[in-house]
Coordinates of C-alpha atoms in Angstrom, one line a residue:
Chain A
X1 CA -3.5 76.9 49.5
X2 CA -5.5 80.1 48.7
X3 CA -5.1 80.8 52.8
X4 CA -1.8 80.4 53.1
X5 CA -1.1 83.0 50.3
X6 CA 0.4 85.9 50.7
X7 CA 1.6 86.6 46.9
X8 CA 0.9 85.6 43.1
X9 CA 4.0 86.2 40.9
X10 CA 2.7 86.9 37.6
X11 CA 4.0 85.7 34.0
X12 CA 2.9 88.4 31.8
X13 CA 4.0 88.0 27.6
X14 CA 4.5 91.7 26.6
X15 CA 4.9 93.2 22.7
X16 CA 4.5 96.6 22.0
X17 CA 5.1 97.0 18.2
X18 CA 6.6 99.8 18.4
X19 CA 9.7 99.1 20.8
X20 CA 9.9 95.2 20.3
X21 CA 10.9 93.0 17.8
X22 CA 9.8 89.8 19.5
X23 CA 7.4 88.7 22.2
X24 CA 9.0 88.5 25.8
X25 CA 8.4 87.1 30.0
X26 CA 8.1 90.0 32.3
X27 CA 7.1 88.5 35.9
X28 CA 5.7 90.6 38.3
X29 CA 5.0 89.8 42.5
X30 CA 1.9 90.8 43.6
X31 CA -0.1 90.8 46.6
X32 CA -2.6 88.3 46.7
X33 CA -6.4 88.3 48.9
X34 CA -8.7 85.3 48.7
X35 CA -11.5 86.2 46.5
X36 CA -9.2 88.0 43.3
X37 CA -9.7 86.3 40.0
X38 CA -6.4 86.8 37.1
X39 CA -8.0 90.0 36.2
X40 CA -8.0 91.7 39.1
X41 CA -4.4 90.2 39.0
X42 CA -3.6 92.8 35.8
X43 CA -5.0 95.6 37.5
X44 CA -2.9 95.4 40.2
X45 CA 0.4 94.3 38.3
X46 CA -1.1 98.1 36.3
X47 CA -1.2 99.9 39.5
X48 CA 2.4 98.6 41.2
X49 CA 5.1 97.5 38.4
X50 CA 3.8 98.1 34.9
X51 CA 1.4 101.1 34.1
X52 CA 2.2 100.5 30.1
X53 CA -0.2 97.0 30.5
X54 CA -2.4 96.4 27.7
X55 CA -5.1 94.0 27.4
X56 CA -9.2 94.5 26.5
X57 CA -11.8 94.1 29.4
X58 CA -15.2 95.8 30.7
X59 CA -18.1 93.7 32.2
X60 CA -16.1 91.9 34.7
X61 CA -18.5 89.3 35.2
X62 CA -17.8 86.7 31.8
X63 CA -20.8 88.0 30.0
X64 CA -19.0 91.1 27.5
X65 CA -16.2 88.4 26.2
X66 CA -13.5 91.1 26.3
X67 CA -10.9 89.4 28.9
X68 CA -9.9 86.3 26.8
X69 CA -6.4 85.4 27.2
X70 CA -3.7 82.1 27.2
X71 CA -3.8 81.4 31.2
X72 CA -1.7 78.9 32.5
X73 CA -1.7 77.8 29.2
X74 CA -5.5 77.3 28.6
X75 CA -8.2 80.2 27.0
X76 CA -9.8 81.4 29.1
X77 CA -11.9 84.7 31.0
X78 CA -9.8 86.9 32.9
X79 CA -13.0 87.9 34.9
X80 CA -14.1 84.4 35.4
X81 CA -10.6 82.3 36.2
X82 CA -10.3 82.5 40.3
X83 CA -6.5 82.7 41.1
X84 CA -7.2 80.1 43.5
X85 CA -8.5 77.5 40.4
X86 CA -5.9 77.6 39.5
X87 CA -3.4 75.6 42.4
X88 CA -1.0 77.6 42.2
X89 CA 0.9 81.1 42.4
X90 CA 2.1 81.4 39.3
X91 CA -0.4 83.0 37.0
X92 CA 1.3 82.4 33.8
X93 CA -0.9 85.7 31.2
X94 CA 0.1 85.5 27.6
X95 CA -2.9 86.1 24.5
X96 CA -5.2 84.4 22.9
X97 CA -2.8 82.4 20.7
X98 CA -3.9 82.0 16.5
X99 CA -5.0 85.8 16.7
X100 CA -2.6 88.2 15.7
X101 CA -1.4 90.9 18.5
X102 CA -1.8 94.1 19.0
X103 CA -0.4 95.0 21.9
X104 CA 0.5 92.9 24.9
X105 CA -2.3 90.7 25.6
X106 CA -4.7 92.4 23.2
X107 CA -5.5 89.9 20.0
X108 CA -7.0 91.1 16.9
X109 CA -10.6 88.8 16.1
X110 CA -10.9 90.2 13.3
X111 CA -10.8 87.3 11.6
X112 CA -13.5 85.7 13.4
X113 CA -15.6 88.6 13.1
X114 CA -15.1 88.2 9.7
X115 CA -15.3 84.9 9.6
X116 CA -18.7 85.2 12.0
X117 CA -19.9 87.6 9.4
X118 CA -19.6 85.6 6.2
X119 CA -22.2 82.6 7.7
X120 CA -24.9 85.0 8.0
X121 CA -25.9 84.6 11.8
X122 CA -29.3 86.8 12.1
X123 CA -32.4 85.3 11.1
X124 CA -33.7 84.8 7.3
X125 CA -37.0 85.0 6.1
X126 CA -38.6 85.8 3.1
X127 CA -41.2 88.2 4.4
X128 CA -39.3 91.0 4.7
X129 CA -41.9 93.5 4.9
X130 CA -42.8 92.0 8.4
X131 CA -39.5 91.1 9.1
X132 CA -38.6 95.1 8.8
X133 CA -41.6 95.9 10.1
X134 CA -43.3 93.7 12.6
X135 CA -47.0 93.4 13.0
X136 CA -46.7 90.4 15.7
X137 CA -43.8 87.9 17.4
X138 CA -42.7 85.3 15.9
X139 CA -44.3 82.0 17.1
X140 CA -41.9 79.7 18.8
X141 CA -42.5 77.2 20.8
X142 CA -40.5 76.5 24.4
X143 CA -39.0 73.1 22.3
X144 CA -37.7 75.1 20.1
X145 CA -36.0 77.7 22.0
X146 CA -33.9 74.9 23.8
X147 CA -32.7 73.6 19.8
X148 CA -30.3 76.8 19.5
X149 CA -30.9 77.9 23.4
X150 CA -27.7 76.6 24.9
X151 CA -25.3 78.1 21.4
X152 CA -27.1 81.7 21.4
X153 CA -25.0 81.8 25.3
X154 CA -21.9 82.5 23.2
X155 CA -19.9 85.8 24.0
X156 CA -17.4 86.0 21.3
X157 CA -14.7 85.6 23.2
X158 CA -12.8 83.8 20.4
X159 CA -11.4 81.5 24.1
X160 CA -12.7 78.4 21.3
X161 CA -10.4 79.7 18.3
X162 CA -7.4 80.1 20.5
X163 CA -8.2 76.4 21.8
X164 CA -9.2 75.1 18.0
X165 CA -6.4 72.7 16.7
X166 CA -7.3 73.2 13.0
X167 CA -7.9 76.9 13.1
X168 CA -3.7 76.6 14.5
X169 CA -2.6 76.4 11.2
X170 CA -5.5 76.7 9.1
X171 CA -6.3 80.5 9.1
X172 CA -8.7 79.3 6.2
X173 CA -11.0 77.4 8.0
X174 CA -14.0 79.1 9.8
X175 CA -13.3 77.8 13.1
X176 CA -16.0 77.4 16.2
X177 CA -17.2 80.7 16.9
X178 CA -18.7 81.3 14.0
X179 CA -19.7 77.5 12.8
X180 CA -21.8 77.3 16.4
X181 CA -23.4 80.3 15.6
X182 CA -23.8 79.6 11.7
X183 CA -26.1 76.0 13.3
X184 CA -27.6 78.6 16.4
X185 CA -29.3 80.5 13.5
X186 CA -30.5 77.1 11.0
X187 CA -32.0 75.3 14.4
X188 CA -33.6 78.6 15.3
X189 CA -37.5 77.3 14.3
X190 CA -38.1 81.1 12.8
X191 CA -35.4 81.0 10.8
X192 CA -35.6 80.4 7.3
X193 CA -32.0 81.2 5.8
X194 CA -31.2 76.7 5.8
X195 CA -30.7 76.7 1.9
X196 CA -28.5 80.6 2.1
X197 CA -25.5 79.6 4.4
X198 CA -25.9 75.7 2.9
X199 CA -24.2 77.3 0.0
X200 CA -20.9 78.3 2.1
X201 CA -21.2 75.9 4.6
X202 CA -20.9 73.1 1.9
X203 CA -17.7 74.4 1.1
X204 CA -14.7 74.9 2.8
X205 CA -16.4 77.8 4.9
X206 CA -18.4 74.6 6.4
X207 CA -17.8 72.0 9.2
X208 CA -15.6 69.7 7.4
X209 CA -12.4 70.2 8.8
X210 CA -13.2 69.2 12.1
X211 CA -12.1 66.4 13.7
X212 CA -14.0 66.7 17.4
X213 CA -10.8 66.8 19.3
X214 CA -13.1 68.9 21.9
X215 CA -10.8 71.5 22.4
X216 CA -13.6 74.2 22.0
X217 CA -16.1 72.9 24.1
X218 CA -13.7 72.0 27.5
X219 CA -12.6 76.2 27.0
X220 CA -15.9 77.1 26.7
X221 CA -15.9 79.8 29.4
X222 CA -20.1 80.1 28.7
X223 CA -20.6 76.2 28.1
X224 CA -22.2 77.0 25.3
X225 CA -20.7 73.4 23.3
X226 CA -19.4 74.6 20.6
X227 CA -18.4 71.1 19.2
X228 CA -21.9 70.1 19.7
X229 CA -23.3 72.9 17.9
X230 CA -20.6 71.7 14.6
X231 CA -21.5 68.4 14.6
X232 CA -25.1 68.6 14.4
X233 CA -25.1 70.8 11.6
X234 CA -22.8 68.2 10.3
X235 CA -25.7 65.6 10.7
X236 CA -28.3 68.2 8.9
X237 CA -26.1 68.8 6.2
X238 CA -25.5 65.7 5.1
X239 CA -29.0 65.0 5.2
X240 CA -29.4 67.5 3.0
X241 CA -26.5 66.3 0.7
X242 CA -28.5 62.7 0.5
X243 CA -31.9 64.9 -0.4
X244 CA -33.1 63.1 3.1
X245 CA -33.3 66.3 5.6
X246 CA -37.0 67.1 6.0
X247 CA -36.9 71.1 4.3
X248 CA -38.3 73.2 7.1
X249 CA -41.3 76.6 6.5
X250 CA -39.9 79.1 9.3
X251 CA -42.5 79.6 11.4
X252 CA -45.2 82.2 11.3
X253 CA -46.7 84.8 13.5
X254 CA -47.9 84.2 17.1
X255 CA -52.0 84.7 17.7
X256 CA -52.2 88.1 19.4
X257 CA -54.0 87.8 22.8
X258 CA -58.1 88.1 22.0
X259 CA -59.9 90.8 24.3
X260 CA -57.1 92.2 26.4
X261 CA -57.5 95.9 26.1
X262 CA -54.9 98.6 27.9
X263 CA -55.2 99.8 31.2
X264 CA -55.9 102.9 31.8
X265 CA -53.4 105.8 32.4
X266 CA -50.5 103.7 30.2
X267 CA -49.0 105.5 27.3
X268 CA -48.5 104.2 24.1
X269 CA -44.8 103.4 23.1
X270 CA -43.2 106.0 21.4
X271 CA -42.9 105.3 17.8
X272 CA -40.1 103.1 16.9
X273 CA -36.4 104.9 15.8
X274 CA -34.7 102.3 14.7
Chain B
X1 CA -8.6 90.0 3.8
X2 CA -8.5 92.2 6.9
X3 CA -5.3 94.2 6.9
X4 CA -3.2 94.2 10.2
X5 CA 0.0 95.2 11.5
X6 CA -0.1 93.0 13.8
X7 CA 2.4 90.2 15.7
X8 CA 1.6 86.0 14.1
X9 CA 1.1 84.0 16.9
X10 CA -0.8 81.2 15.8
X11 CA 0.2 77.7 17.0
X12 CA 0.7 75.8 13.9
X13 CA 1.9 72.3 14.1
X14 CA 1.9 72.8 18.0
X15 CA -1.5 72.9 18.2
X16 CA -1.9 69.9 16.5
X17 CA 0.0 68.0 18.8
X18 CA 0.0 70.3 22.3
X19 CA -0.7 68.1 25.1
X20 CA 0.0 67.7 28.4
X21 CA -3.0 70.3 29.5
X22 CA -6.0 68.6 27.3
X23 CA -8.0 66.1 27.3
X24 CA -8.4 62.2 26.0
X25 CA -9.9 63.3 22.9
X26 CA -6.8 65.5 21.6
X27 CA -4.8 62.2 22.2
X28 CA -7.3 60.3 20.3
X29 CA -7.2 63.3 17.2
X30 CA -3.9 63.4 17.3
X31 CA -3.3 59.4 17.4
X32 CA -6.1 59.5 14.6
X33 CA -3.6 61.0 12.7
X34 CA -0.9 59.3 13.2
X35 CA -2.0 55.8 13.3
X36 CA -4.1 56.9 9.5
X37 CA -0.9 58.1 8.1
X38 CA 0.7 54.6 8.9
X39 CA -1.8 52.4 7.0
X40 CA -1.6 54.5 4.1
X41 CA 2.0 54.4 3.8
X42 CA 1.4 51.0 4.3
X43 CA -1.8 49.6 2.4
X44 CA 0.1 51.8 -0.7
X45 CA 2.8 49.7 -1.1
X46 CA 0.7 46.3 0.3
X47 CA -0.9 46.6 -3.2
X48 CA 2.7 46.6 -4.9
X49 CA 3.4 44.1 -3.0
X50 CA 0.4 41.3 -2.9
X51 CA -0.2 42.7 -7.0
X52 CA 2.9 39.8 -7.2
X53 CA -0.4 37.0 -6.7
X54 CA -1.4 38.0 -10.3
X55 CA 1.6 37.0 -11.8
X56 CA 2.9 33.6 -10.2
X57 CA 3.2 31.2 -7.7
X58 CA 6.5 32.2 -7.8
X59 CA 6.9 35.7 -7.6
X60 CA 4.5 35.0 -5.1
X61 CA 6.1 33.6 -2.9
X62 CA 9.0 35.7 -3.5
X63 CA 7.0 39.1 -2.8
X64 CA 6.2 37.2 0.5
X65 CA 9.7 36.0 1.7
X66 CA 11.0 39.2 0.6
X67 CA 8.8 40.2 4.1
X68 CA 9.2 37.6 6.3
X69 CA 11.0 37.7 9.8
X70 CA 10.8 39.1 13.1
X71 CA 11.5 42.2 11.8
X72 CA 8.5 42.5 9.5
X73 CA 6.6 40.3 12.1
X74 CA 6.7 43.1 14.6
X75 CA 5.9 46.0 12.0
X76 CA 2.8 44.1 10.6
X77 CA 2.2 44.6 14.5
X78 CA 2.4 47.5 14.8
X79 CA 0.0 47.8 11.6
X80 CA -2.9 45.3 13.3
X81 CA -2.8 48.1 16.4
X82 CA -2.5 51.3 14.3
X83 CA -6.1 49.9 12.3
X84 CA -7.6 48.3 15.8
X85 CA -7.0 52.2 17.2
X86 CA -7.9 53.9 14.0
X87 CA -11.4 51.2 13.4
X88 CA -12.4 51.8 17.0
X89 CA -12.3 55.4 16.6
X90 CA -13.8 55.6 13.7
X91 CA -16.6 54.1 14.8
X92 CA -16.2 56.7 17.5
X93 CA -16.0 59.6 15.6
X94 CA -18.7 58.5 12.9
X95 CA -21.4 58.1 15.8
X96 CA -20.0 61.6 16.6
X97 CA -19.8 63.6 14.0
X98 CA -23.1 62.8 12.6
X99 CA -24.2 63.9 15.9
X100 CA -25.9 60.5 17.2
X101 CA -22.8 60.7 20.4
X102 CA -23.1 64.6 21.4
X103 CA -26.3 65.2 23.0
X104 CA -29.2 67.3 22.6
X105 CA -28.2 71.2 23.2
X106 CA -28.9 72.1 27.2
X107 CA -29.2 74.9 28.9
X108 CA -25.3 75.3 30.3
X109 CA -25.3 75.2 34.0
X110 CA -22.3 75.6 35.9
X111 CA -19.9 73.3 35.6
X112 CA -20.9 72.5 32.1
X113 CA -22.0 69.0 31.0
X114 CA -20.2 69.4 27.6
X115 CA -20.7 67.2 24.5
X116 CA -16.9 65.5 25.4
X117 CA -18.1 64.4 28.4
X118 CA -21.6 63.4 26.8
X119 CA -19.7 61.2 24.9
X120 CA -16.8 59.7 26.4
X121 CA -18.4 56.7 28.1
X122 CA -18.2 55.3 24.5
X123 CA -15.1 56.9 24.4
X124 CA -13.8 54.6 26.5
X125 CA -15.6 52.0 25.1
X126 CA -13.6 52.6 21.7
X127 CA -10.6 52.1 23.5
X128 CA -11.5 49.2 25.3
X129 CA -12.5 47.1 21.8
X130 CA -9.7 48.5 20.5
X131 CA -7.7 46.5 23.2
X132 CA -9.3 43.7 23.3
X133 CA -8.6 43.3 19.7
X134 CA -4.8 44.1 19.9
X135 CA -4.5 41.6 22.1
X136 CA -6.2 38.9 20.6
X137 CA -4.1 40.1 17.9
X138 CA -0.7 40.1 19.5
X139 CA -2.0 36.6 20.9
X140 CA -2.4 35.1 16.8
X141 CA 1.2 37.1 16.3
X142 CA 3.4 36.2 18.6
X143 CA 1.8 32.9 20.4
X144 CA -0.5 30.7 18.6
X145 CA 1.5 31.7 15.3
Chain C
X1 CA -19.9 74.9 -3.9
X2 CA -20.9 71.2 -2.8
X3 CA -17.5 69.7 -3.1
X4 CA -15.9 69.4 0.7
X5 CA -19.3 67.8 2.1
X6 CA -20.4 65.3 -1.0
X7 CA -15.8 64.4 -0.3
X8 CA -16.4 63.9 3.7
X9 CA -19.8 62.4 3.4
X10 CA -17.9 59.6 0.6
X11 CA -15.1 59.8 3.3
X12 CA -17.3 58.8 6.1
X13 CA -19.1 55.9 4.3
X14 CA -15.9 54.3 2.3
X15 CA -14.7 54.1 6.4
X16 CA -17.8 52.4 6.9
X17 CA -16.9 50.0 3.7
X18 CA -13.5 49.2 5.1
X19 CA -14.0 49.3 8.4
X20 CA -16.3 45.8 7.2
X21 CA -14.1 44.7 4.4
X22 CA -10.7 45.3 6.0
X23 CA -11.9 43.5 9.5
X24 CA -12.5 41.2 7.4
X25 CA -9.4 40.9 6.1
X26 CA -7.8 41.3 9.4
X27 CA -10.0 38.1 10.6
X28 CA -8.4 36.1 7.9
X29 CA -4.7 37.1 7.8
X30 CA -4.1 37.7 11.5
X31 CA -7.1 36.6 13.7
X32 CA -6.5 32.6 11.3
X33 CA -4.8 30.5 14.6
X34 CA -8.0 31.7 16.0
X35 CA -10.5 32.6 13.9
X36 CA -9.5 30.2 10.6
X37 CA -11.2 31.3 8.1
X38 CA -11.6 31.2 4.7
X39 CA -7.9 29.1 4.9
X40 CA -9.5 26.0 3.3
X41 CA -5.6 24.4 2.5
X42 CA -5.1 24.7 6.1
X43 CA -1.5 26.7 7.2
X44 CA -0.7 30.2 7.0
X45 CA -3.4 32.4 5.2
X46 CA -0.7 33.9 2.8
X47 CA 0.5 30.1 1.5
X48 CA -0.5 30.2 -2.8
X49 CA -3.2 27.3 -2.2
X50 CA -5.5 29.5 0.2
X51 CA -4.4 32.8 -1.9
X52 CA -5.9 31.0 -5.0
X53 CA -8.7 29.3 -3.3
X54 CA -9.4 32.9 -2.5
X55 CA -8.7 34.1 -6.2
X56 CA -10.9 30.6 -7.1
X57 CA -14.4 33.0 -5.7
X58 CA -16.2 35.1 -7.2
X59 CA -16.7 37.2 -3.7
X60 CA -13.3 37.4 -3.1
X61 CA -12.2 40.1 -5.9
X62 CA -14.6 41.7 -5.8
X63 CA -14.6 43.1 -2.5
X64 CA -11.2 43.2 -2.8
X65 CA -11.9 45.8 -5.5
X66 CA -14.6 47.9 -3.6
X67 CA -12.1 48.0 -0.3
X68 CA -9.3 48.8 -2.8
X69 CA -11.2 52.3 -4.2
X70 CA -12.7 52.9 -0.5
X71 CA -9.1 52.6 1.2
X72 CA -7.8 53.7 -1.5
X73 CA -10.3 57.0 -1.6
X74 CA -10.0 57.1 2.5
X75 CA -6.9 57.6 3.1
X76 CA -6.0 60.4 0.6
X77 CA -9.0 62.2 1.4
X78 CA -7.3 62.3 5.1
X79 CA -4.2 62.9 3.6
X80 CA -5.4 65.6 1.2
X81 CA -7.2 67.1 4.8
X82 CA -3.9 67.1 6.8
X83 CA -1.8 68.6 4.2
X84 CA -4.7 71.1 3.4
X85 CA -5.2 71.9 7.4
X86 CA -1.2 72.7 7.0
X87 CA -2.0 76.1 5.1
X88 CA 0.0 75.5 1.6
X89 CA -0.2 78.6 -1.1
X90 CA -3.2 77.7 -3.5
X91 CA -1.1 77.0 -6.3
X92 CA 0.6 73.7 -3.8
X93 CA -3.5 73.5 -3.1
X94 CA -3.6 72.4 -6.8
X95 CA -0.5 70.5 -7.5
X96 CA -1.8 68.3 -4.2
X97 CA -5.4 67.9 -4.9
X98 CA -4.0 66.7 -8.3
X99 CA -1.2 63.9 -7.6
X100 CA -3.4 62.3 -5.0
X101 CA -5.9 61.9 -7.7
X102 CA -3.7 60.7 -9.7
X103 CA -1.3 57.9 -7.7
X104 CA -5.2 56.9 -6.4
X105 CA -6.2 56.2 -10.0
X106 CA -2.7 54.5 -10.9
X107 CA -2.7 52.1 -7.8
X108 CA -6.5 51.4 -8.2
X109 CA -5.8 51.0 -11.8
X110 CA -3.1 48.7 -10.2
X111 CA -4.2 46.9 -7.1
X112 CA -7.8 46.1 -9.8
X113 CA -6.2 44.5 -12.4
X114 CA -4.6 41.9 -10.1
X115 CA -7.1 41.2 -8.5
X116 CA -8.6 39.8 -12.3
X117 CA -5.5 38.3 -13.3
X118 CA -5.5 36.3 -9.8
X119 CA -9.1 36.1 -10.7
X120 CA -8.6 34.5 -14.0
X121 CA -5.2 32.7 -13.4
X122 CA -6.7 30.8 -9.8
X123 CA -9.8 29.8 -12.3
X124 CA -7.4 28.8 -14.6
X125 CA -5.0 26.8 -12.4

């Protein structure tokens, strides 16, 4: 199909809070070239038809998580969605649902970031001195790394939140991204924050309103699989509630290699600035 | 709470029901809710109606006579169908939601294989089980009885 | 703070209890022509003679009350989940909890009374 296509039609949902009472759709025809992504098309629309069109994007390679939007009814990254894979010459683009619209295709992701922050998505340990002024590295085996590595690929684009049916009606639900990231840290062998996060996760900030519709994992552009993280987290929390969970100590410092010196001529690392 | 002058864009109830572009598990989620609500409505009435057995044989018979007829038979069969679906899907959900049927964390290599794909055979198996129970019920309700 | 985790765990546990005993109930009531279990008087499972025969045992009234409690909790918690996910105002959230609790307790009392009273009636016949 894409070999013979010369033009595509973009249907874009516009909203300017200073001018419009409600969002409205506009259509634009732009030339198509093989290999064009939805994001490339948006730039073309901006160049040829709608210079005021607003969206958020940066890396254009599926890493920064800025260009999450609703593409033909499905949340995804504009930069890693090929127009040819949509199977149609009509590209309908709207801002990610379940977030307020700042303007045109720009969603207000702050509630998600706030829910993320509340669940303490960072390594928590009692040995504050070692954490703040490290003398070495915490030990972690490759097997232990695999327990959370998949979840650490999250780029916080918000696609999962836009696809989640619970989050569609319930803003008090933490949502797939914050919950998935809480599990990412809970399952990190260097972390000792399970008890602190559990205080929140046992209550309404927890995973209890996830009913495995599976949408978050289906739309995640990074294969992070938040639904898997949430179900694994439920098991840990239920075991903990039933007092059947074995408490784990966060891993200690890795042994420093012995008998290895600095080669001549290699300068010392500069003093830490942070 | 964060202040925002943005325009609300929550999907609302459409976010629950929105099908079409979505996968099998989204429909199972919606059906699980609908059958659950139906079963609960029936169950609450059922408690009241069947309590008549504690009073006398006459009251029991009168209560049972008030809920017989082809319409009630079809209605009861629908309850049975809802039960079969809710039970079979419930078994799947217990296994999935306690993390037993979602697989281990893996390296995400494109095309991604998620927990949704991992538990899909279980979902299909649960639906086959539900259909078998429904068919047995149908046989008993409409053919043998 | 443990409330949601506790309710959810009980919800799952109640689901398993329901699976066993409602499964048995459905098998007795609606697969009677195929399985024919627990209908000592023959005929239809809801015939008075069969109701009395089951009511006379200890197993049926006890498991009936167990099923009653589990099903009321499971169903009303499910309904509460659906209603709370609709994001009602805070006062309504509280009211939903209270109303569902009262409905649950009321129907549990009625059903438990019926199980005990029908057992007494059946054994006296």
